[in-house]
Amino acid sequence: MSETRLNPSNLSPNIYKTIVKYDAQIYSETTLNKELIELIKVRISQLNGCAFCIDVHSKHALSLGISERKLLLLNAWKEAPLFTEQEQAALRWAEQVTFIQNLEDKQTQLHELKAHFNDKEIVDLTYLIGLVNVWNRLAISMNYEISR
């Protein structure tokens, strides 16, 4: 491990446990498709450049049955015909919320989401996006390393 790596789970265990619980709650309390959740996790991690999280979530996505081809094309989802309209709406929202300064026309974005998700799912999706951004920031800033 890197000499400059900090371990949040050891240094601030209560907050870390809360974040882990929050992550588990998203899985257990949402009606969002688990494959969609993993696609969102991988895509946000790509946007943030978090190698550790890309590695973890890509492996999980593969174990859920998401194709390797789909994962490889995730970075170009707007041009790839493999993604459903629902996935495209969620990926667009994930990018907009991750780069919140680009979220200009919220009403148009929400209207697009409502064509594919109920209100609770939109909120859950937004919670998920915020959470992935927290994990990415922890992993990047604390120097989490991927295994070789």
CSV table of N, CA and C in Angstrom, one decimal:
chain,number,residue,atom,x,y,z
A,1,MET,N,0.8,-1.2,0.0
A,1,MET,CA,0.0,0.0,0.0
A,1,MET,C,0.9,1.3,0.0
A,2,SER,N,0.3,2.3,-0.5
A,2,SER,CA,1.0,3.6,-0.6
A,2,SER,C,1.2,4.1,0.8
A,3,GLU,N,2.4,4.7,1.0
A,3,GLU,CA,2.7,5.3,2.3
A,3,GLU,C,1.7,6.4,2.7
A,4,THR,N,1.2,7.1,1.7
A,4,THR,CA,0.3,8.2,2.0
A,4,THR,C,-1.2,7.8,2.0
A,5,ARG,N,-1.5,6.6,2.0
A,5,ARG,CA,-2.9,6.1,2.0
A,5,ARG,C,-3.4,6.3,3.4
A,6,LEU,N,-4.6,6.8,3.5
A,6,LEU,CA,-5.3,6.9,4.7
A,6,LEU,C,-6.5,5.9,4.6
A,7,ASN,N,-6.8,5.3,5.8
A,7,ASN,CA,-7.9,4.3,5.8
A,7,ASN,C,-9.1,4.9,6.6
A,8,PRO,N,-10.1,5.4,5.8
A,8,PRO,CA,-11.2,6.0,6.5
A,8,PRO,C,-12.0,5.0,7.4
A,9,SER,N,-12.0,3.7,7.1
A,9,SER,CA,-12.8,2.8,7.9
A,9,SER,C,-12.1,2.6,9.3
A,10,ASN,N,-10.8,2.8,9.4
A,10,ASN,CA,-10.1,2.7,10.6
A,10,ASN,C,-10.1,4.1,11.4
A,11,LEU,N,-9.9,5.2,10.6
A,11,LEU,CA,-9.7,6.5,11.2
A,11,LEU,C,-11.0,7.1,11.6
A,12,SER,N,-12.1,6.8,10.9
A,12,SER,CA,-13.4,7.4,11.2
A,12,SER,C,-14.5,6.3,11.0
A,13,PRO,N,-14.4,5.3,11.9
A,13,PRO,CA,-15.2,4.1,11.6
A,13,PRO,C,-16.8,4.4,11.7
A,14,ASN,N,-17.2,5.2,12.5
A,14,ASN,CA,-18.7,5.4,12.6
A,14,ASN,C,-19.2,6.1,11.3
A,15,ILE,N,-18.5,7.1,10.8
A,15,ILE,CA,-19.0,7.7,9.6
A,15,ILE,C,-18.9,6.7,8.4
A,16,TYR,N,-17.8,6.0,8.4
A,16,TYR,CA,-17.6,5.0,7.3
A,16,TYR,C,-18.7,4.0,7.4
A,17,LYS,N,-19.1,3.5,8.5
A,17,LYS,CA,-20.2,2.5,8.7
A,17,LYS,C,-21.5,3.1,8.2
A,18,THR,N,-21.7,4.4,8.4
A,18,THR,CA,-22.9,5.1,8.0
A,18,THR,C,-23.0,5.1,6.5
A,19,ILE,N,-21.8,5.4,5.8
A,19,ILE,CA,-21.8,5.4,4.4
A,19,ILE,C,-22.0,4.0,3.8
A,20,VAL,N,-21.4,3.0,4.4
A,20,VAL,CA,-21.7,1.6,4.0
A,20,VAL,C,-23.1,1.2,4.1
A,21,LYS,N,-23.7,1.6,5.2
A,21,LYS,CA,-25.2,1.4,5.5
A,21,LYS,C,-26.0,2.1,4.4
A,22,TYR,N,-25.7,3.3,4.1
A,22,TYR,CA,-26.4,4.1,3.1
A,22,TYR,C,-26.3,3.4,1.7
A,23,ASP,N,-25.1,2.8,1.4
A,23,ASP,CA,-25.0,2.1,0.2
A,23,ASP,C,-25.9,0.8,0.2
A,24,ALA,N,-25.9,0.1,1.3
A,24,ALA,CA,-26.7,-1.1,1.3
A,24,ALA,C,-28.2,-0.7,1.3
A,25,GLN,N,-28.6,0.4,1.9
A,25,GLN,CA,-30.0,0.8,1.8
A,25,GLN,C,-30.5,1.1,0.4
A,26,ILE,N,-29.6,1.7,-0.4
A,26,ILE,CA,-30.0,2.0,-1.8
A,26,ILE,C,-30.3,0.6,-2.5
A,27,TYR,N,-29.5,-0.4,-2.3
A,27,TYR,CA,-29.8,-1.7,-2.9
A,27,TYR,C,-31.1,-2.3,-2.3
A,28,SER,N,-31.3,-2.2,-1.0
A,28,SER,CA,-32.4,-2.9,-0.4
A,28,SER,C,-33.7,-2.2,-0.5
A,29,GLU,N,-33.7,-0.9,-0.6
A,29,GLU,CA,-34.9,-0.1,-0.5
A,29,GLU,C,-35.4,0.5,-1.8
A,30,THR,N,-34.7,0.3,-2.9
A,30,THR,CA,-35.1,0.9,-4.2
A,30,THR,C,-35.7,-0.2,-5.1
A,31,THR,N,-36.5,0.3,-6.0
A,31,THR,CA,-37.0,-0.6,-7.1
A,31,THR,C,-36.1,-0.5,-8.4
A,32,LEU,N,-35.1,0.4,-8.3
A,32,LEU,CA,-34.2,0.5,-9.4
A,32,LEU,C,-33.5,-0.9,-9.7
A,33,ASN,N,-33.4,-1.2,-11.0
A,33,ASN,CA,-32.8,-2.4,-11.4
A,33,ASN,C,-31.3,-2.4,-11.0
A,34,LYS,N,-30.9,-3.6,-10.4
A,34,LYS,CA,-29.5,-3.7,-9.9
A,34,LYS,C,-28.5,-3.5,-11.0
A,35,GLU,N,-28.8,-4.0,-12.2
A,35,GLU,CA,-27.8,-3.8,-13.3
A,35,GLU,C,-27.7,-2.3,-13.6
A,36,LEU,N,-28.8,-1.6,-13.6
A,36,LEU,CA,-28.7,-0.1,-13.8
A,36,LEU,C,-27.9,0.6,-12.7
A,37,ILE,N,-28.1,0.1,-11.5
A,37,ILE,CA,-27.3,0.7,-10.4
A,37,ILE,C,-25.8,0.5,-10.7
A,38,GLU,N,-25.4,-0.6,-11.1
A,38,GLU,CA,-24.0,-0.9,-11.4
A,38,GLU,C,-23.5,-0.1,-12.6
A,39,LEU,N,-24.3,0.0,-13.6
A,39,LEU,CA,-23.9,0.9,-14.7
A,39,LEU,C,-23.6,2.3,-14.3
A,40,ILE,N,-24.5,2.8,-13.5
A,40,ILE,CA,-24.4,4.2,-12.9
A,40,ILE,C,-23.1,4.3,-12.1
A,41,LYS,N,-22.8,3.3,-11.3
A,41,LYS,CA,-21.6,3.3,-10.4
A,41,LYS,C,-20.4,3.3,-11.3
A,42,VAL,N,-20.4,2.5,-12.3
A,42,VAL,CA,-19.2,2.5,-13.2
A,42,VAL,C,-19.0,3.8,-14.0
A,43,ARG,N,-20.2,4.3,-14.5
A,43,ARG,CA,-20.1,5.5,-15.3
A,43,ARG,C,-19.6,6.7,-14.5
A,44,ILE,N,-20.1,6.9,-13.3
A,44,ILE,CA,-19.7,8.0,-12.5
A,44,ILE,C,-18.2,7.9,-12.1
A,45,SER,N,-17.8,6.7,-11.8
A,45,SER,CA,-16.4,6.4,-11.5
A,45,SER,C,-15.5,6.7,-12.7
A,46,GLN,N,-16.0,6.4,-13.9
A,46,GLN,CA,-15.3,6.8,-15.1
A,46,GLN,C,-15.1,8.3,-15.2
A,47,LEU,N,-16.2,9.0,-15.0
A,47,LEU,CA,-16.3,10.5,-15.0
A,47,LEU,C,-15.3,11.1,-14.1
A,48,ASN,N,-15.2,10.5,-12.9
A,48,ASN,CA,-14.3,11.0,-11.8
A,48,ASN,C,-12.9,10.5,-11.9
A,49,GLY,N,-12.7,9.5,-12.8
A,49,GLY,CA,-11.3,8.9,-12.9
A,49,GLY,C,-10.9,8.1,-11.7
A,50,CYS,N,-11.9,7.4,-11.1
A,50,CYS,CA,-11.6,6.6,-9.9
A,50,CYS,C,-11.3,5.1,-10.4
A,51,ALA,N,-10.1,4.8,-10.5
A,51,ALA,CA,-9.7,3.4,-11.0
A,51,ALA,C,-10.2,2.4,-10.0
A,52,PHE,N,-10.0,2.6,-8.7
A,52,PHE,CA,-10.4,1.6,-7.7
A,52,PHE,C,-11.9,1.3,-7.9
A,53,CYS,N,-12.8,2.3,-8.0
A,53,CYS,CA,-14.2,2.1,-8.0
A,53,CYS,C,-14.6,1.5,-9.4
A,54,ILE,N,-13.9,1.9,-10.5
A,54,ILE,CA,-14.2,1.3,-11.8
A,54,ILE,C,-14.0,-0.2,-11.7
A,55,ASP,N,-12.8,-0.5,-11.1
A,55,ASP,CA,-12.5,-2.0,-11.0
A,55,ASP,C,-13.5,-2.7,-10.2
A,56,VAL,N,-13.9,-2.2,-9.0
A,56,VAL,CA,-14.8,-2.9,-8.1
A,56,VAL,C,-16.2,-3.0,-8.8
A,57,HIS,N,-16.7,-1.9,-9.4
A,57,HIS,CA,-18.0,-2.0,-9.9
A,57,HIS,C,-18.1,-2.7,-11.3
A,58,SER,N,-17.1,-2.7,-12.0
A,58,SER,CA,-17.0,-3.4,-13.3
A,58,SER,C,-17.1,-4.9,-13.0
A,59,LYS,N,-16.4,-5.4,-12.0
A,59,LYS,CA,-16.4,-6.8,-11.6
A,59,LYS,C,-17.8,-7.1,-11.1
A,60,HIS,N,-18.4,-6.3,-10.3
A,60,HIS,CA,-19.8,-6.6,-9.8
A,60,HIS,C,-20.8,-6.6,-11.0
A,61,ALA,N,-20.6,-5.6,-11.9
A,61,ALA,CA,-21.5,-5.6,-13.1
A,61,ALA,C,-21.4,-6.8,-13.9
A,62,LEU,N,-20.2,-7.3,-14.1
A,62,LEU,CA,-20.0,-8.6,-14.9
A,62,LEU,C,-20.7,-9.8,-14.1
A,63,SER,N,-20.6,-9.8,-12.8
A,63,SER,CA,-21.2,-10.8,-12.0
A,63,SER,C,-22.7,-10.8,-12.1
A,64,LEU,N,-23.3,-9.6,-12.3
A,64,LEU,CA,-24.8,-9.5,-12.5
A,64,LEU,C,-25.2,-9.9,-13.9
A,65,GLY,N,-24.3,-10.1,-14.8
A,65,GLY,CA,-24.7,-10.5,-16.1
A,65,GLY,C,-24.6,-9.4,-17.2
A,66,ILE,N,-24.1,-8.2,-16.8
A,66,ILE,CA,-23.9,-7.1,-17.8
A,66,ILE,C,-22.7,-7.6,-18.7
A,67,SER,N,-22.9,-7.4,-20.0
A,67,SER,CA,-21.9,-7.9,-20.9
A,67,SER,C,-20.6,-7.1,-20.8
A,68,GLU,N,-19.6,-7.7,-21.1
A,68,GLU,CA,-18.3,-7.0,-21.2
A,68,GLU,C,-18.3,-5.9,-22.3
A,69,ARG,N,-19.0,-6.3,-23.4
A,69,ARG,CA,-19.1,-5.3,-24.5
A,69,ARG,C,-19.8,-4.0,-24.0
A,70,LYS,N,-20.9,-4.2,-23.2
A,70,LYS,CA,-21.7,-3.0,-22.7
A,70,LYS,C,-20.8,-2.2,-21.8
A,71,LEU,N,-20.0,-2.9,-21.0
A,71,LEU,CA,-19.1,-2.1,-20.1
A,71,LEU,C,-18.1,-1.4,-20.8
A,72,LEU,N,-17.5,-2.0,-21.9
A,72,LEU,CA,-16.5,-1.4,-22.7
A,72,LEU,C,-17.0,-0.1,-23.4
A,73,LEU,N,-18.3,-0.2,-23.8
A,73,LEU,CA,-18.9,0.9,-24.5
A,73,LEU,C,-19.6,2.0,-23.6
A,74,LEU,N,-19.6,1.7,-22.3
A,74,LEU,CA,-20.2,2.6,-21.4
A,74,LEU,C,-19.7,4.1,-21.5
A,75,ASN,N,-18.4,4.2,-21.7
A,75,ASN,CA,-17.9,5.6,-21.9
A,75,ASN,C,-18.4,6.3,-23.1
A,76,ALA,N,-19.0,5.6,-24.0
A,76,ALA,CA,-19.5,6.1,-25.2
A,76,ALA,C,-21.0,5.8,-25.4
A,77,TRP,N,-21.7,5.8,-24.2
A,77,TRP,CA,-23.1,5.3,-24.2
A,77,TRP,C,-24.0,6.2,-25.1
A,78,LYS,N,-23.7,7.4,-25.4
A,78,LYS,CA,-24.5,8.2,-26.2
A,78,LYS,C,-24.5,7.8,-27.7
A,79,GLU,N,-23.4,7.2,-28.1
A,79,GLU,CA,-23.3,6.7,-29.5
A,79,GLU,C,-23.6,5.2,-29.6
A,80,ALA,N,-23.6,4.5,-28.5
A,80,ALA,CA,-23.7,3.0,-28.6
A,80,ALA,C,-25.2,2.6,-28.6
A,81,PRO,N,-25.6,1.7,-29.5
A,81,PRO,CA,-27.0,1.3,-29.5
A,81,PRO,C,-27.4,0.3,-28.5
A,82,LEU,N,-26.5,-0.1,-27.6
A,82,LEU,CA,-26.7,-1.1,-26.6
A,82,LEU,C,-27.5,-0.7,-25.4
A,83,PHE,N,-27.7,0.6,-25.2
A,83,PHE,CA,-28.3,1.1,-24.0
A,83,PHE,C,-29.8,1.5,-24.2
A,84,THR,N,-30.6,1.0,-23.3
A,84,THR,CA,-32.1,1.3,-23.4
A,84,THR,C,-32.3,2.8,-23.2
A,85,GLU,N,-33.5,3.2,-23.5
A,85,GLU,CA,-33.9,4.6,-23.3
A,85,GLU,C,-33.9,4.9,-21.8
A,86,GLN,N,-34.3,4.0,-21.0
A,86,GLN,CA,-34.2,4.2,-19.5
A,86,GLN,C,-32.8,4.3,-19.0
A,87,GLU,N,-31.9,3.5,-19.5
A,87,GLU,CA,-30.5,3.6,-19.1
A,87,GLU,C,-29.9,4.9,-19.6
A,88,GLN,N,-30.3,5.3,-20.8
A,88,GLN,CA,-29.8,6.6,-21.3
A,88,GLN,C,-30.2,7.8,-20.5
A,89,ALA,N,-31.5,7.7,-20.1
A,89,ALA,CA,-32.0,8.8,-19.2
A,89,ALA,C,-31.3,8.8,-17.9
A,90,ALA,N,-31.0,7.7,-17.3
A,90,ALA,CA,-30.3,7.6,-16.0
A,90,ALA,C,-28.9,8.0,-16.1
A,91,LEU,N,-28.2,7.6,-17.2
A,91,LEU,CA,-26.8,8.0,-17.4
A,91,LEU,C,-26.7,9.5,-17.7
A,92,ARG,N,-27.6,10.0,-18.4
A,92,ARG,CA,-27.6,11.5,-18.6
A,92,ARG,C,-27.8,12.2,-17.3
A,93,TRP,N,-28.7,11.8,-16.5
A,93,TRP,CA,-28.9,12.4,-15.1
A,93,TRP,C,-27.7,12.2,-14.3
A,94,ALA,N,-27.0,11.0,-14.3
A,94,ALA,CA,-25.8,10.8,-13.5
A,94,ALA,C,-24.7,11.8,-13.9
A,95,GLU,N,-24.6,12.0,-15.2
A,95,GLU,CA,-23.6,13.0,-15.7
A,95,GLU,C,-23.9,14.4,-15.3
A,96,GLN,N,-25.2,14.8,-15.4
A,96,GLN,CA,-25.7,16.1,-15.0
A,96,GLN,C,-25.5,16.4,-13.5
A,97,VAL,N,-25.8,15.4,-12.7
A,97,VAL,CA,-25.7,15.6,-11.3
A,97,VAL,C,-24.3,15.5,-10.8
A,98,THR,N,-23.5,14.7,-11.4
A,98,THR,CA,-22.0,14.7,-11.1
A,98,THR,C,-21.4,16.0,-11.4
A,99,PHE,N,-21.7,16.5,-12.5
A,99,PHE,CA,-21.2,17.9,-12.9
A,99,PHE,C,-22.3,18.9,-12.8
A,100,ILE,N,-22.7,19.1,-11.6
A,100,ILE,CA,-23.9,19.9,-11.2
A,100,ILE,C,-24.0,21.2,-11.9
A,101,GLN,N,-22.8,21.8,-12.1
A,101,GLN,CA,-22.8,23.2,-12.8
A,101,GLN,C,-23.4,23.1,-14.2
A,102,ASN,N,-23.5,21.9,-14.8
A,102,ASN,CA,-24.0,21.7,-16.1
A,102,ASN,C,-25.5,21.5,-16.1
A,103,LEU,N,-26.1,21.3,-14.9
A,103,LEU,CA,-27.5,21.0,-14.8
A,103,LEU,C,-28.3,22.3,-15.0
A,104,GLU,N,-28.5,22.7,-16.3
A,104,GLU,CA,-29.2,23.9,-16.6
A,104,GLU,C,-30.7,23.8,-16.7
A,105,ASP,N,-31.2,22.8,-17.4
A,105,ASP,CA,-32.6,22.7,-17.7
A,105,ASP,C,-33.2,21.5,-16.8
A,106,LYS,N,-33.3,21.7,-15.6
A,106,LYS,CA,-33.8,20.7,-14.7
A,106,LYS,C,-35.1,20.1,-15.0
A,107,GLN,N,-36.0,21.0,-15.5
A,107,GLN,CA,-37.4,20.6,-15.8
A,107,GLN,C,-37.4,19.6,-17.0
A,108,THR,N,-36.6,19.9,-18.0
A,108,THR,CA,-36.5,19.0,-19.1
A,108,THR,C,-35.9,17.6,-18.7
A,109,GLN,N,-34.8,17.7,-17.9
A,109,GLN,CA,-34.2,16.5,-17.4
A,109,GLN,C,-35.2,15.6,-16.5
A,110,LEU,N,-35.9,16.3,-15.6
A,110,LEU,CA,-36.9,15.6,-14.8
A,110,LEU,C,-38.0,15.0,-15.6
A,111,HIS,N,-38.4,15.7,-16.7
A,111,HIS,CA,-39.5,15.2,-17.5
A,111,HIS,C,-39.0,14.0,-18.3
A,112,GLU,N,-37.8,13.9,-18.7
A,112,GLU,CA,-37.2,12.8,-19.4
A,112,GLU,C,-37.2,11.6,-18.4
A,113,LEU,N,-36.7,11.9,-17.2
A,113,LEU,CA,-36.6,10.8,-16.2
A,113,LEU,C,-38.0,10.2,-15.8
A,114,LYS,N,-39.0,11.1,-15.7
A,114,LYS,CA,-40.4,10.7,-15.4
A,114,LYS,C,-41.0,9.8,-16.4
A,115,ALA,N,-40.5,9.8,-17.6
A,115,ALA,CA,-40.9,8.9,-18.7
A,115,ALA,C,-40.5,7.4,-18.4
A,116,HIS,N,-39.5,7.3,-17.5
A,116,HIS,CA,-38.9,6.0,-17.3
A,116,HIS,C,-38.9,5.5,-15.8
A,117,PHE,N,-39.1,6.5,-14.9
A,117,PHE,CA,-38.9,6.2,-13.5
A,117,PHE,C,-40.1,6.9,-12.7
A,118,ASN,N,-40.5,6.3,-11.6
A,118,ASN,CA,-41.4,7.0,-10.7
A,118,ASN,C,-40.6,8.0,-9.9
A,119,ASP,N,-41.4,8.8,-9.1
A,119,ASP,CA,-40.7,9.9,-8.4
A,119,ASP,C,-39.7,9.3,-7.3
A,120,LYS,N,-40.1,8.3,-6.6
A,120,LYS,CA,-39.2,7.7,-5.6
A,120,LYS,C,-37.9,7.2,-6.3
A,121,GLU,N,-38.1,6.5,-7.5
A,121,GLU,CA,-36.9,6.0,-8.2
A,121,GLU,C,-36.0,7.2,-8.6
A,122,ILE,N,-36.5,8.3,-9.0
A,122,ILE,CA,-35.7,9.5,-9.4
A,122,ILE,C,-34.9,10.0,-8.1
A,123,VAL,N,-35.6,10.0,-7.0
A,123,VAL,CA,-34.9,10.4,-5.8
A,123,VAL,C,-33.8,9.4,-5.4
A,124,ASP,N,-34.2,8.1,-5.5
A,124,ASP,CA,-33.2,7.1,-5.2
A,124,ASP,C,-32.0,7.1,-6.2
A,125,LEU,N,-32.3,7.4,-7.4
A,125,LEU,CA,-31.2,7.5,-8.4
A,125,LEU,C,-30.3,8.7,-8.0
A,126,THR,N,-30.9,9.8,-7.6
A,126,THR,CA,-30.1,10.9,-7.2
A,126,THR,C,-29.3,10.7,-6.0
A,127,TYR,N,-29.9,10.0,-5.0
A,127,TYR,CA,-29.1,9.5,-3.8
A,127,TYR,C,-27.9,8.7,-4.2
A,128,LEU,N,-28.2,7.7,-5.2
A,128,LEU,CA,-27.1,6.9,-5.6
A,128,LEU,C,-26.0,7.7,-6.3
A,129,ILE,N,-26.3,8.6,-7.1
A,129,ILE,CA,-25.3,9.5,-7.8
A,129,ILE,C,-24.5,10.2,-6.7
A,130,GLY,N,-25.1,10.8,-5.7
A,130,GLY,CA,-24.4,11.5,-4.7
A,130,GLY,C,-23.5,10.5,-3.9
A,131,LEU,N,-24.0,9.3,-3.6
A,131,LEU,CA,-23.2,8.4,-2.9
A,131,LEU,C,-21.9,7.9,-3.7
A,132,VAL,N,-22.1,7.6,-5.0
A,132,VAL,CA,-21.0,7.2,-5.8
A,132,VAL,C,-19.9,8.3,-5.8
A,133,ASN,N,-20.4,9.5,-5.9
A,133,ASN,CA,-19.4,10.6,-5.9
A,133,ASN,C,-18.7,10.7,-4.6
A,134,VAL,N,-19.3,10.4,-3.5
A,134,VAL,CA,-18.7,10.4,-2.1
A,134,VAL,C,-17.6,9.3,-2.2
A,135,TRP,N,-18.0,8.1,-2.6
A,135,TRP,CA,-17.0,6.9,-2.6
A,135,TRP,C,-15.9,7.3,-3.5
A,136,ASN,N,-16.1,7.9,-4.7
A,136,ASN,CA,-15.0,8.2,-5.6
A,136,ASN,C,-14.1,9.2,-5.0
A,137,ARG,N,-14.6,10.2,-4.3
A,137,ARG,CA,-13.8,11.2,-3.6
A,137,ARG,C,-12.9,10.6,-2.5
A,138,LEU,N,-13.5,9.7,-1.8
A,138,LEU,CA,-12.8,9.0,-0.7
A,138,LEU,C,-11.6,8.1,-1.3
A,139,ALA,N,-12.0,7.3,-2.3
A,139,ALA,CA,-11.0,6.4,-2.9
A,139,ALA,C,-9.9,7.2,-3.6
A,140,ILE,N,-10.2,8.3,-4.3
A,140,ILE,CA,-9.1,9.0,-5.0
A,140,ILE,C,-8.3,9.8,-4.0
A,141,SER,N,-8.9,10.5,-3.1
A,141,SER,CA,-8.1,11.4,-2.2
A,141,SER,C,-7.4,10.6,-1.1
A,142,MET,N,-7.8,9.4,-0.8
A,142,MET,CA,-7.2,8.6,0.2
A,142,MET,C,-6.3,7.5,-0.4
A,143,ASN,N,-6.1,7.6,-1.7
A,143,ASN,CA,-5.2,6.7,-2.5
A,143,ASN,C,-5.5,5.3,-2.4
A,144,TYR,N,-6.8,4.9,-2.5
A,144,TYR,CA,-7.1,3.5,-2.6
A,144,TYR,C,-6.4,2.9,-3.8
A,145,GLU,N,-5.9,1.7,-3.7
A,145,GLU,CA,-5.2,1.1,-4.8
A,145,GLU,C,-5.9,-0.2,-5.2
A,146,ILE,N,-5.9,-0.4,-6.5
A,146,ILE,CA,-6.5,-1.6,-7.1
A,146,ILE,C,-5.4,-2.7,-7.0
A,147,SER,N,-5.9,-3.9,-6.8
A,147,SER,CA,-4.9,-5.1,-6.8
A,147,SER,C,-4.5,-5.4,-8.2
A,148,ARG,N,-3.3,-5.9,-8.4
A,148,ARG,CA,-2.8,-6.2,-9.7
A,148,ARG,C,-3.3,-7.6,-10.1
